[in-house]
């Protein structure tokens, strides 16, 4: 129900556009004043009366109905009260009939959105720095699908660059097949770190590494077999984490996929007079736009990260004909994306305006004393996401052991809770904010956390198991707790829309928290099971609707709900 529109249609003020009335409707700061209000100051000129008189006149001609039960004039404002029962009935019947689909829409019908996210680097550890892009991107992917868009998830793998020549060198020099098979990316990282240490003393190693890299590019069989093996190992490992975080992709076309797709772009840049020589390299000059030049080809003829992104953008437009293409990448790459968007614009691609950099802040981990855990890829002191998840699993297991030791299948639940806590924490704030999290904070069952929401949902499940099916509640008069809860549930569709418009999954996180806290208030103030029939039936339906709202929200975020907790 769009109350703003409803108010506008009902008042039908002569000479004033309905859209304008609707957009003037506000939510009063104090709920006691009403659920919605219309300031009448704007209409004074057209209606040639004082705002106070206008409000009084409109209030006098108002007739209550099943949607709005009252309208009062106060100092030039009209205050409306929603018909409690009307809203509650409409909400419950909608939520319960739509179930898993509640909150979804068809607003994106016929539209395609490409989402480039996670985009990991081959043979590099999947560390805590990849958490945000993975879970923000994953949430956006599900949100867009939920709203009827054709969403295309793309993992733009970092699988190109001289580092692979170095890795081949290191593997040939000190590697062992079995050790790599067993140790996976950790072992590859160890080799890579060793390469860096030793090459500081021995500069000729870099020439060798470059030669290996060239061999990969030239299609040399052995080098490509090794390279593809490294890639396989990386993907196999990361698949496990993706599964746990409920992440999926439609394409794994990474940087090397564009090897043969850059030349046409370079030719086009040349043809359009955009390519300039600079110290032997080829660049696009962006000084008119206050940006450093975009490097297209190095002096040795090698392409760059930007060259591949230009080719990738063109390829995606050709292949998917997207309406929007999102890049969920840390804000450190702001300049990179501004540059490539500008270059595409200069090439005359009118769709360059549809490319959006979804930037996010840094994630770091705090130790027991609240100090930031230091991280450096070079030294191999990274905080692996896998380890963070594992630690959260074991810590939630401890909590469960102490709170509910008889729980069945504790391990599975501890996993769902630990992982849920990490995802929820990463999606709890506006994405651009830097976040530093500590295990205790994100796992606090009473805080603004994933476990708190999961616990609420599990509690509802338990009420429903005990409460049975229920039935009619005709004639029941809901109280304020019940109304506030139902009213919050009814906003879910708007929440989903705002999350999409603002590209902010945290609207959904916040919704889940709000519903949980309203539910808990309702639950502590009101009995359910022991109540007389009508009341019990109503409350059971309200519980069911609450569970649908929380489940749908958590599913969008990639978080599972334990049956019991
Ligand atoms: N692999 C890159 C990194 O870790 C991110 C790639 C983002 N996507 C893109 N199309 N540039 O920094």
Coordinates of C-alpha atoms and ligand atoms in Angstrom, one line a residue:
X1 CA 0.0 0.0 0.0
X2 CA 1.4 3.4 -1.0
X3 CA 0.0 5.6 1.7
X4 CA 1.4 8.8 0.2
X5 CA -0.5 8.2 -3.0
X6 CA -3.6 7.2 -1.1
X7 CA -3.6 10.5 0.8
X8 CA -3.2 12.4 -2.4
X9 CA -6.0 10.6 -4.1
X10 CA -8.3 10.9 -1.2
X11 CA -7.8 14.6 -0.6
X12 CA -7.9 15.4 -4.3
X13 CA -7.1 19.1 -3.8
X14 CA -8.3 21.1 -6.7
X15 CA -5.6 22.8 -8.7
X16 CA -2.8 20.8 -7.1
X17 CA -1.1 18.0 -8.9
X18 CA -1.5 14.6 -7.1
X19 CA 2.1 13.7 -7.5
X20 CA 3.0 16.9 -5.7
X21 CA 0.7 16.2 -2.8
X22 CA 2.0 12.6 -2.5
X23 CA 5.6 13.8 -2.4
X24 CA 4.8 16.4 0.3
X25 CA 3.5 13.8 2.7
X26 CA 5.9 13.2 5.5
X27 CA 6.4 10.9 8.5
X28 CA 6.0 12.9 11.6
X29 CA 8.9 12.8 14.0
X30 CA 6.7 11.7 16.9
X31 CA 4.5 8.7 16.2
X32 CA 1.9 10.0 18.7
X33 CA 1.1 12.8 16.2
X34 CA 0.1 10.4 13.5
X35 CA 1.5 8.0 11.0
X36 CA 1.7 10.4 8.1
X37 CA 1.3 14.2 7.9
X38 CA 0.8 16.7 5.1
X39 CA 2.1 20.3 5.7
X40 CA -0.3 22.6 4.0
X41 CA 2.0 25.7 3.7
X42 CA 2.8 25.0 0.1
X43 CA -0.9 25.2 -1.0
X44 CA -1.6 28.6 0.6
X45 CA -0.8 30.5 -2.6
X46 CA -3.0 28.4 -4.9
X47 CA -5.8 28.0 -2.5
X48 CA -5.6 31.7 -1.4
X49 CA -6.1 30.8 2.3
X50 CA -3.9 30.4 5.3
X51 CA -2.3 27.0 5.8
X52 CA -4.2 26.7 9.1
X53 CA -7.5 27.3 7.4
X54 CA -6.7 24.9 4.6
X55 CA -5.8 22.1 7.0
X56 CA -9.0 22.7 8.9
X57 CA -11.1 22.7 5.7
X58 CA -9.5 19.5 4.5
X59 CA -9.9 17.8 7.9
X60 CA -13.5 18.7 8.0
X61 CA -14.3 17.1 4.7
X62 CA -12.3 13.9 5.4
X63 CA -14.2 10.7 5.8
X64 CA -12.5 7.8 7.6
X65 CA -12.2 4.5 5.8
X66 CA -10.5 1.1 6.0
X67 CA -7.1 2.6 5.1
X68 CA -7.0 5.9 7.0
X69 CA -9.0 6.0 10.2
X70 CA -8.6 9.6 11.1
X71 CA -7.3 13.0 10.0
X72 CA -6.7 15.9 12.3
X73 CA -5.7 19.5 11.6
X74 CA -2.9 20.9 13.8
X75 CA -1.3 24.3 13.1
X76 CA -1.4 24.0 9.3
X77 CA -0.6 20.3 9.2
X78 CA -2.9 17.4 8.5
X79 CA -2.1 14.4 10.7
X80 CA -3.3 11.0 9.5
X81 CA -3.7 7.8 11.3
X82 CA -3.6 4.6 9.5
X83 CA -6.4 2.1 10.1
X84 CA -4.4 -0.3 12.2
X85 CA -6.6 -3.4 11.5
X86 CA -6.7 -2.6 7.8
X87 CA -2.9 -2.5 7.5
X88 CA -2.3 -5.5 9.6
X89 CA -4.9 -7.6 7.7
X90 CA -3.5 -6.6 4.4
X91 CA 0.1 -7.2 5.4
X92 CA -0.5 -10.6 6.9
X93 CA -2.5 -11.9 4.0
X94 CA 0.0 -10.6 1.5
X95 CA 3.1 -12.0 3.4
X96 CA 1.6 -15.3 4.1
X97 CA 0.3 -15.9 0.6
X98 CA 3.5 -14.8 -1.1
X99 CA 5.9 -16.5 1.2
X100 CA 9.4 -16.7 -0.3
X101 CA 8.4 -14.3 -2.9
X102 CA 7.3 -11.6 -0.4
X103 CA 9.2 -8.4 -1.2
X104 CA 10.1 -9.4 -4.7
X105 CA 8.9 -7.5 -7.8
X106 CA 9.1 -7.2 -11.5
X107 CA 10.6 -3.7 -11.6
X108 CA 13.6 -5.1 -13.5
X109 CA 11.7 -7.0 -16.1
X110 CA 13.6 -7.0 -19.4
X111 CA 16.6 -5.3 -17.8
X112 CA 20.1 -6.7 -17.5
X113 CA 22.6 -5.8 -14.8
X114 CA 26.1 -7.2 -14.9
X115 CA 27.8 -7.4 -11.5
X116 CA 31.5 -7.8 -11.4
X117 CA 32.4 -8.9 -7.8
X118 CA 34.7 -10.9 -5.7
X119 CA 37.1 -11.0 -8.8
X120 CA 39.9 -12.9 -7.0
X121 CA 43.5 -13.2 -8.0
X122 CA 44.7 -16.6 -9.0
X123 CA 47.3 -18.2 -6.7
X124 CA 46.8 -15.5 -4.1
X125 CA 45.2 -16.1 -0.8
X126 CA 41.6 -15.3 -0.3
X127 CA 41.9 -12.9 2.6
X128 CA 39.7 -10.8 4.7
X129 CA 40.1 -7.9 2.2
X130 CA 38.0 -9.9 -0.3
X131 CA 35.1 -10.3 2.1
X132 CA 33.3 -7.1 1.2
X133 CA 33.4 -7.4 -2.5
X134 CA 32.2 -10.9 -2.2
X135 CA 29.3 -10.4 0.2
X136 CA 28.2 -7.0 -1.1
X137 CA 28.3 -8.2 -4.7
X138 CA 26.5 -11.4 -3.7
X139 CA 23.8 -9.5 -1.9
X140 CA 23.3 -7.1 -4.9
X141 CA 23.2 -10.1 -7.2
X142 CA 20.4 -11.7 -5.2
X143 CA 18.6 -8.3 -4.7
X144 CA 18.5 -7.6 -8.4
X145 CA 17.2 -11.0 -9.2
X146 CA 14.6 -10.7 -6.5
X147 CA 13.4 -7.5 -8.2
X148 CA 13.1 -9.2 -11.5
X149 CA 16.3 -8.2 -13.2
X150 CA 18.4 -10.4 -15.3
X151 CA 21.5 -10.3 -13.2
X152 CA 24.8 -11.6 -14.6
X153 CA 27.4 -12.3 -11.9
X154 CA 31.0 -12.0 -13.2
X155 CA 34.1 -13.1 -11.4
X156 CA 36.8 -11.1 -13.3
X157 CA 39.6 -13.3 -12.3
X158 CA 43.1 -11.8 -11.8
X159 CA 44.8 -14.4 -13.9
X160 CA 47.2 -12.4 -16.0
X161 CA 50.6 -10.8 -15.3
X162 CA 54.2 -11.4 -14.7
X163 CA 53.5 -12.8 -11.3
X164 CA 52.6 -16.1 -13.0
X165 CA 56.0 -16.2 -14.7
X166 CA 57.5 -15.8 -11.2
X167 CA 55.4 -18.5 -9.8
X168 CA 56.4 -20.9 -12.6
X169 CA 60.0 -20.1 -11.8
X170 CA 59.5 -20.7 -8.1
X171 CA 57.7 -23.9 -8.7
X172 CA 60.4 -25.2 -11.0
X173 CA 63.1 -24.2 -8.6
X174 CA 61.7 -25.3 -5.3
X175 CA 58.2 -26.7 -5.8
X176 CA 56.9 -30.2 -5.4
X177 CA 53.8 -31.5 -7.0
X178 CA 52.5 -33.3 -4.0
X179 CA 53.2 -30.4 -1.7
X180 CA 51.2 -28.1 -3.9
X181 CA 48.4 -30.6 -4.2
X182 CA 48.2 -30.8 -0.5
X183 CA 49.0 -27.3 0.5
X184 CA 47.0 -25.5 -2.2
X185 CA 47.2 -21.8 -2.4
X186 CA 49.1 -21.6 0.9
X187 CA 51.9 -23.6 -0.7
X188 CA 51.8 -21.4 -3.8
X189 CA 52.0 -18.3 -1.7
X190 CA 54.9 -19.8 0.2
X191 CA 56.7 -20.3 -3.2
X192 CA 55.8 -16.8 -4.3
X193 CA 57.1 -15.2 -1.1
X194 CA 60.3 -17.2 -1.4
X195 CA 60.7 -16.0 -5.0
X196 CA 60.5 -12.4 -3.8
X197 CA 63.1 -12.9 -1.0
X198 CA 65.6 -14.6 -3.3
X199 CA 65.1 -12.3 -6.3
X200 CA 66.2 -9.4 -4.2
X201 CA 69.6 -10.9 -4.2
X202 CA 69.5 -12.3 -7.6
X203 CA 68.1 -9.9 -10.2
X204 CA 68.5 -12.3 -13.1
X205 CA 65.6 -14.3 -11.8
X206 CA 63.2 -11.6 -13.0
X207 CA 64.4 -12.1 -16.6
X208 CA 63.8 -15.8 -16.3
X209 CA 60.3 -15.1 -14.8
X210 CA 59.5 -12.7 -17.6
X211 CA 60.5 -15.4 -20.1
X212 CA 58.2 -17.9 -18.5
X213 CA 55.4 -15.4 -18.6
X214 CA 56.0 -14.8 -22.3
X215 CA 55.9 -18.5 -22.8
X216 CA 52.4 -18.7 -21.3
X217 CA 51.3 -16.0 -23.6
X218 CA 52.8 -17.7 -26.6
X219 CA 50.9 -20.9 -25.8
X220 CA 53.8 -23.0 -24.6
X221 CA 52.3 -26.3 -23.5
X222 CA 54.2 -26.9 -20.3
X223 CA 53.9 -23.3 -19.0
X224 CA 50.2 -23.2 -19.8
X225 CA 49.6 -26.5 -18.1
X226 CA 51.2 -25.2 -14.9
X227 CA 49.3 -21.9 -15.1
X228 CA 46.0 -23.7 -15.6
X229 CA 46.8 -26.0 -12.7
X230 CA 47.4 -23.0 -10.4
X231 CA 44.1 -21.6 -11.6
X232 CA 42.3 -24.9 -10.9
X233 CA 43.7 -25.1 -7.4
X234 CA 42.7 -21.5 -6.6
X235 CA 39.2 -22.0 -7.9
X236 CA 38.7 -25.3 -6.1
X237 CA 39.6 -23.7 -2.8
X238 CA 37.6 -20.6 -3.2
X239 CA 34.5 -22.7 -4.3
X240 CA 34.3 -24.0 -0.7
X241 CA 34.1 -20.5 0.6
X242 CA 31.6 -19.4 -2.1
X243 CA 29.4 -22.3 -1.2
X244 CA 29.4 -21.3 2.5
X245 CA 28.6 -17.7 1.7
X246 CA 26.0 -18.7 -0.9
X247 CA 27.9 -17.0 -3.7
X248 CA 27.6 -17.9 -7.4
X249 CA 28.6 -16.6 -10.8
X250 CA 27.4 -16.8 -14.3
X251 CA 30.9 -16.1 -15.7
X252 CA 34.5 -16.6 -14.7
X253 CA 35.9 -14.6 -17.6
X254 CA 38.9 -13.1 -16.1
X255 CA 41.8 -10.9 -17.3
X256 CA 43.4 -13.5 -19.5
X257 CA 40.1 -14.1 -21.3
X258 CA 40.7 -10.8 -22.9
X259 CA 44.1 -11.6 -24.4
X260 CA 42.7 -11.7 -27.9
X261 CA 40.0 -9.1 -27.4
X262 CA 42.2 -6.0 -26.7
X263 CA 43.5 -5.4 -30.2
X264 CA 40.2 -4.2 -31.7
X265 CA 39.9 -1.8 -28.8
X266 CA 43.5 -0.5 -29.2
X267 CA 42.8 -0.1 -33.0
X268 CA 39.6 1.8 -32.2
X269 CA 41.5 4.1 -29.8
X270 CA 44.1 4.7 -32.6
X271 CA 41.4 5.3 -35.2
X272 CA 39.7 7.8 -33.0
X273 CA 42.9 9.7 -32.4
X274 CA 42.9 9.0 -28.7
X275 CA 46.2 7.0 -28.5
X276 CA 49.3 9.0 -27.8
X277 CA 53.0 8.0 -27.4
X278 CA 54.7 8.8 -24.2
X279 CA 58.2 7.6 -23.4
X280 CA 57.6 4.6 -25.7
X281 CA 54.3 3.7 -24.0
X282 CA 50.8 4.2 -25.5
X283 CA 48.5 6.3 -23.4
X284 CA 45.2 8.1 -23.5
X285 CA 45.8 11.7 -22.2
X286 CA 43.2 12.6 -19.6
X287 CA 44.8 15.9 -18.4
X288 CA 41.7 17.8 -19.6
X289 CA 39.7 15.9 -17.0
X290 CA 42.3 16.3 -14.1
X291 CA 43.4 12.7 -14.2
X292 CA 46.7 11.1 -14.9
X293 CA 47.0 9.4 -18.3
X294 CA 45.4 6.0 -18.8
X295 CA 48.2 3.6 -19.7
X296 CA 47.2 1.3 -22.6
X297 CA 50.4 -0.4 -23.7
X298 CA 53.7 -0.5 -21.9
X299 CA 56.9 0.4 -23.8
X300 CA 57.6 -3.4 -24.2
X301 CA 54.1 -3.7 -25.8
X302 CA 52.5 -5.4 -22.9
X303 CA 48.9 -4.6 -22.0
X304 CA 47.7 -3.5 -18.6
X305 CA 44.9 -3.9 -16.1
X306 CA 43.1 -1.0 -17.7
X307 CA 43.5 -2.3 -21.2
X308 CA 41.8 -5.5 -20.1
X309 CA 39.0 -3.6 -18.4
X310 CA 38.3 -1.6 -21.5
X311 CA 38.1 -4.8 -23.5
X312 CA 36.0 -6.4 -20.8
X313 CA 33.5 -3.5 -20.7
X314 CA 33.1 -3.7 -24.5
X315 CA 32.7 -7.5 -24.4
X316 CA 30.1 -7.3 -21.7
X317 CA 28.1 -4.7 -23.6
X318 CA 28.2 -6.8 -26.8
X319 CA 27.4 -10.1 -25.0
X320 CA 24.8 -9.1 -22.4
X321 CA 23.6 -5.7 -23.7
X322 CA 23.4 -4.6 -20.1
X323 CA 21.4 -1.7 -18.8
X324 CA 23.9 -1.3 -16.0
X325 CA 27.3 -2.8 -15.3
X326 CA 28.4 -2.7 -11.6
X327 CA 32.0 -3.1 -10.4
X328 CA 32.1 -4.0 -6.7
X329 CA 35.7 -3.0 -6.0
X330 CA 37.5 -1.2 -3.1
X331 CA 37.6 2.5 -3.2
X332 CA 41.4 2.3 -3.7
X333 CA 40.5 1.7 -7.3
X334 CA 38.4 4.9 -7.7
X335 CA 40.9 6.5 -10.1
X336 CA 41.2 3.4 -12.2
X337 CA 37.5 3.2 -12.8
X338 CA 37.1 6.9 -13.4
X339 CA 39.8 6.6 -16.0
X340 CA 38.4 3.7 -17.9
X341 CA 34.9 5.2 -17.9
X342 CA 36.3 8.4 -19.3
X343 CA 38.2 6.6 -22.0
X344 CA 35.1 4.7 -23.1
X345 CA 33.1 8.0 -23.1
X346 CA 35.8 9.6 -25.3
X347 CA 35.6 6.6 -27.6
X348 CA 31.9 7.6 -28.0
X349 CA 30.4 4.7 -26.1
X350 CA 27.2 6.3 -24.9
X351 CA 26.7 3.4 -22.5
X352 CA 29.8 4.5 -20.5
X353 CA 27.3 6.3 -18.3
X354 CA 25.8 2.9 -17.3
X355 CA 29.1 1.7 -15.7
X356 CA 29.0 2.1 -12.0
X357 CA 31.9 1.7 -9.5
X358 CA 30.3 0.3 -6.3
X359 CA 33.1 1.3 -4.0
X360 CA 33.5 0.1 -0.4
X361 CA 35.7 0.7 2.6
X362 CA 38.4 -1.4 4.2
X363 CA 37.8 -4.3 6.5
X364 CA 40.2 -5.1 9.2
X365 CA 40.3 -7.4 12.2
X366 CA 40.8 -6.4 15.8
X367 CA 42.6 -8.7 18.2
X368 CA 41.5 -9.4 21.8
X369 CA 43.0 -6.1 23.0
X370 CA 41.2 -4.1 20.3
X371 CA 44.3 -3.6 18.2
X372 CA 44.3 -3.9 14.4
X373 CA 45.8 -7.2 13.2
X374 CA 48.5 -6.2 10.7
X375 CA 48.4 -7.6 7.2
X376 CA 50.8 -7.7 4.3
X377 CA 50.6 -10.0 1.2
X378 CA 54.3 -9.6 0.6
X379 CA 55.4 -11.0 3.9
X380 CA 52.6 -13.6 3.9
X381 CA 51.0 -12.2 7.0
X382 CA 47.5 -12.1 5.7
X383 CA 44.3 -12.9 7.6
X384 CA 42.7 -15.6 5.5
X385 CA 39.0 -15.5 5.2
X386 CA 38.9 -19.2 5.7
X387 CA 40.6 -18.9 9.1
X388 CA 38.2 -16.1 10.1
X389 CA 35.2 -18.2 9.3
X390 CA 36.7 -21.2 11.1
X391 CA 37.3 -19.2 14.2
X392 CA 33.8 -17.9 14.1
X393 CA 32.5 -21.4 13.8
X394 CA 34.4 -22.6 16.9
X395 CA 33.5 -19.5 18.9
X396 CA 29.8 -19.9 18.1
X397 CA 30.1 -23.6 19.1
X398 CA 31.4 -22.4 22.5
X399 CA 28.5 -20.1 22.9
X400 CA 26.0 -22.9 22.0
X401 CA 27.8 -25.3 24.3
X402 CA 27.3 -23.0 27.2
X403 CA 23.8 -21.8 26.3
X404 CA 22.1 -24.9 24.9
X405 CA 24.4 -27.9 25.4
X406 CA 21.6 -30.4 24.4
X407 CA 21.0 -28.9 21.0
X408 CA 21.1 -31.5 18.1
X409 CA 23.6 -31.1 15.3
X410 CA 25.5 -28.4 17.1
X411 CA 28.3 -28.3 14.5
X412 CA 26.0 -27.4 11.6
X413 CA 24.3 -24.7 13.6
X414 CA 27.6 -23.3 14.8
X415 CA 28.7 -23.1 11.2
X416 CA 25.5 -21.3 10.1
X417 CA 25.8 -18.9 13.0
X418 CA 29.5 -18.2 12.6
X419 CA 29.3 -17.6 8.9
X420 CA 26.1 -15.6 9.3
X421 CA 27.9 -13.4 11.9
X422 CA 30.7 -12.6 9.4
X423 CA 28.4 -11.8 6.5
X424 CA 26.0 -9.7 8.7
X425 CA 28.9 -7.7 10.1
X426 CA 30.3 -7.0 6.6
X427 CA 26.9 -5.7 5.5
X428 CA 25.9 -3.8 8.6
X429 CA 27.0 -0.3 7.6
X430 CA 27.0 1.9 4.6
X431 CA 29.4 0.1 2.3
X432 CA 31.9 3.0 2.0
X433 CA 32.6 2.9 5.7
X434 CA 35.8 1.2 6.9
X435 CA 35.0 -1.6 9.3
X436 CA 37.1 -3.1 12.0
X437 CA 35.5 -6.1 13.6
X438 CA 36.2 -8.2 16.6
X439 CA 35.0 -11.7 17.1
X440 CA 33.2 -11.0 20.3
X441 CA 31.3 -8.1 18.9
X442 CA 30.0 -9.8 15.7
X443 CA 29.1 -13.0 17.6
X444 CA 27.3 -11.2 20.4
X445 CA 23.9 -12.9 20.5
X446 CA 22.4 -9.8 22.1
X447 CA 24.0 -7.2 19.9
X448 CA 23.1 -5.8 16.4
X449 CA 24.4 -9.0 14.9
X450 CA 23.6 -11.9 12.6
X451 CA 23.3 -14.3 15.5
X452 CA 20.8 -12.0 17.2
X453 CA 18.6 -12.1 14.1
X454 CA 19.1 -15.8 13.6
X455 CA 18.2 -16.4 17.2
X456 CA 15.0 -14.4 16.8
X457 CA 14.1 -16.5 13.8
X458 CA 14.8 -19.8 15.6
X459 CA 12.7 -18.6 18.5
X460 CA 9.8 -17.9 16.2
X461 CA 10.2 -21.4 14.6
X462 CA 10.0 -22.9 18.1
X463 CA 6.9 -20.9 18.9
X464 CA 5.3 -22.1 15.7
X465 CA 6.2 -25.7 16.4
X466 CA 4.4 -25.5 19.7
X467 CA 1.6 -23.3 18.5
X468 CA 0.2 -25.3 15.7
X469 CA -1.7 -24.1 12.7
X470 CA -4.1 -21.6 14.2
X471 CA -7.1 -20.2 12.4
X472 CA -9.5 -17.3 12.2
X473 CA -8.9 -14.2 14.3
X474 CA -11.9 -12.3 13.1
X475 CA -12.8 -9.5 15.5
X476 CA -9.5 -9.4 17.3
X477 CA -8.2 -5.9 18.1
X478 CA -4.4 -5.8 17.7
X479 CA -2.4 -3.8 20.2
X480 CA 0.4 -1.3 19.5
X481 CA 3.3 -3.8 19.6
X482 CA 1.5 -5.9 17.1
X483 CA 0.8 -3.0 14.9
X484 CA 4.3 -1.6 14.9
X485 CA 5.7 -5.1 14.0
X486 CA 3.2 -5.6 11.1
X487 CA 3.8 -2.1 9.9
X488 CA 7.5 -2.6 9.8
X489 CA 7.0 -5.9 8.0
X490 CA 4.9 -4.1 5.4
X491 CA 7.8 -1.9 4.3
X492 CA 10.0 -4.8 3.0
X493 CA 9.2 -4.1 -0.6
X494 CA 10.3 -0.5 -0.2
X495 CA 13.4 -1.6 1.6
X496 CA 14.4 -3.9 -1.2
X497 CA 13.8 -1.1 -3.7
X498 CA 16.0 1.4 -1.7
X499 CA 18.7 -1.2 -1.4
X500 CA 18.8 -1.5 -5.2
X501 CA 18.5 2.2 -5.9
X502 CA 21.3 3.1 -3.5
X503 CA 23.3 -0.1 -4.1
X504 CA 23.3 -0.6 -0.3
X505 CA 22.6 -4.1 1.0
X506 CA 22.7 -2.7 4.6
X507 CA 19.1 -1.5 4.2
X508 CA 18.2 -5.1 4.3
X509 CA 20.5 -5.8 7.3
X510 CA 18.9 -2.9 9.1
X511 CA 15.4 -4.1 8.2
X512 CA 16.2 -7.6 9.7
X513 CA 17.4 -5.9 12.9
X514 CA 14.4 -3.7 13.2
X515 CA 12.0 -6.6 12.7
X516 CA 13.9 -8.7 15.2
X517 CA 13.8 -6.0 17.9
X518 CA 10.1 -5.3 17.3
X519 CA 9.4 -9.0 17.4
X520 CA 11.3 -9.4 20.7
X521 CA 9.5 -6.5 22.2
X522 CA 6.1 -8.0 21.1
X523 CA 7.2 -11.4 22.4
X524 CA 8.2 -10.2 25.8
X525 CA 5.0 -8.2 26.3
X526 CA 2.5 -10.7 24.9
X527 CA 1.7 -14.3 25.6
X528 CA 1.0 -16.5 22.6
X529 CA 0.4 -20.2 23.3
X530 CA -1.6 -19.8 26.5
X531 CA -4.0 -17.2 25.1
X532 CA -7.6 -17.6 24.1
X533 CA -8.2 -18.8 20.6
X534 CA -8.7 -15.6 18.6
X535 CA -5.6 -13.9 20.2
X536 CA -3.5 -17.0 19.7
X537 CA -4.5 -17.4 16.1
X538 CA -3.7 -13.8 15.4
X539 CA -0.3 -13.9 17.1
X540 CA 0.6 -17.1 15.4
X541 CA 0.0 -15.5 12.0
X542 CA 2.0 -12.5 13.0
X543 CA 4.8 -14.9 14.0
X544 CA 4.6 -16.6 10.7
X545 CA 4.7 -13.3 8.8
X546 CA 7.7 -12.1 10.9
X547 CA 9.5 -15.3 10.1
X548 CA 8.9 -14.8 6.3
X549 CA 10.2 -11.3 6.5
X550 CA 13.3 -12.3 8.4
X551 CA 13.9 -15.3 6.2
X552 CA 13.6 -13.4 3.0
X553 CA 15.9 -10.7 4.3
X554 CA 18.5 -13.1 5.4
X555 CA 18.3 -15.1 2.2
X556 CA 19.0 -12.0 0.3
X557 CA 22.1 -11.5 2.4
X558 CA 23.2 -15.1 2.0
X559 CA 22.6 -16.0 5.6
X560 CA 21.0 -19.3 6.7
X561 CA 18.5 -19.7 9.5
X562 CA 19.0 -22.6 11.9
X563 CA 16.0 -24.7 12.8
X564 CA 16.9 -24.4 16.5
X565 CA 19.5 -22.4 18.3
Ligands
LIG1 N1 41.4 -8.7 -9.2 C1 41.2 -7.3 -8.9 C2 41.8 -7.0 -7.5 O1 41.9 -7.9 -6.7 C3 39.8 -6.8 -8.9 C4 39.2 -6.8 -10.2 C5 37.9 -6.0 -10.2 N2 37.2 -6.0 -11.5 C6 37.6 -5.4 -12.6 N3 36.9 -5.5 -13.7 N4 38.7 -4.6 -12.6 O2 42.2 -5.9 -7.3

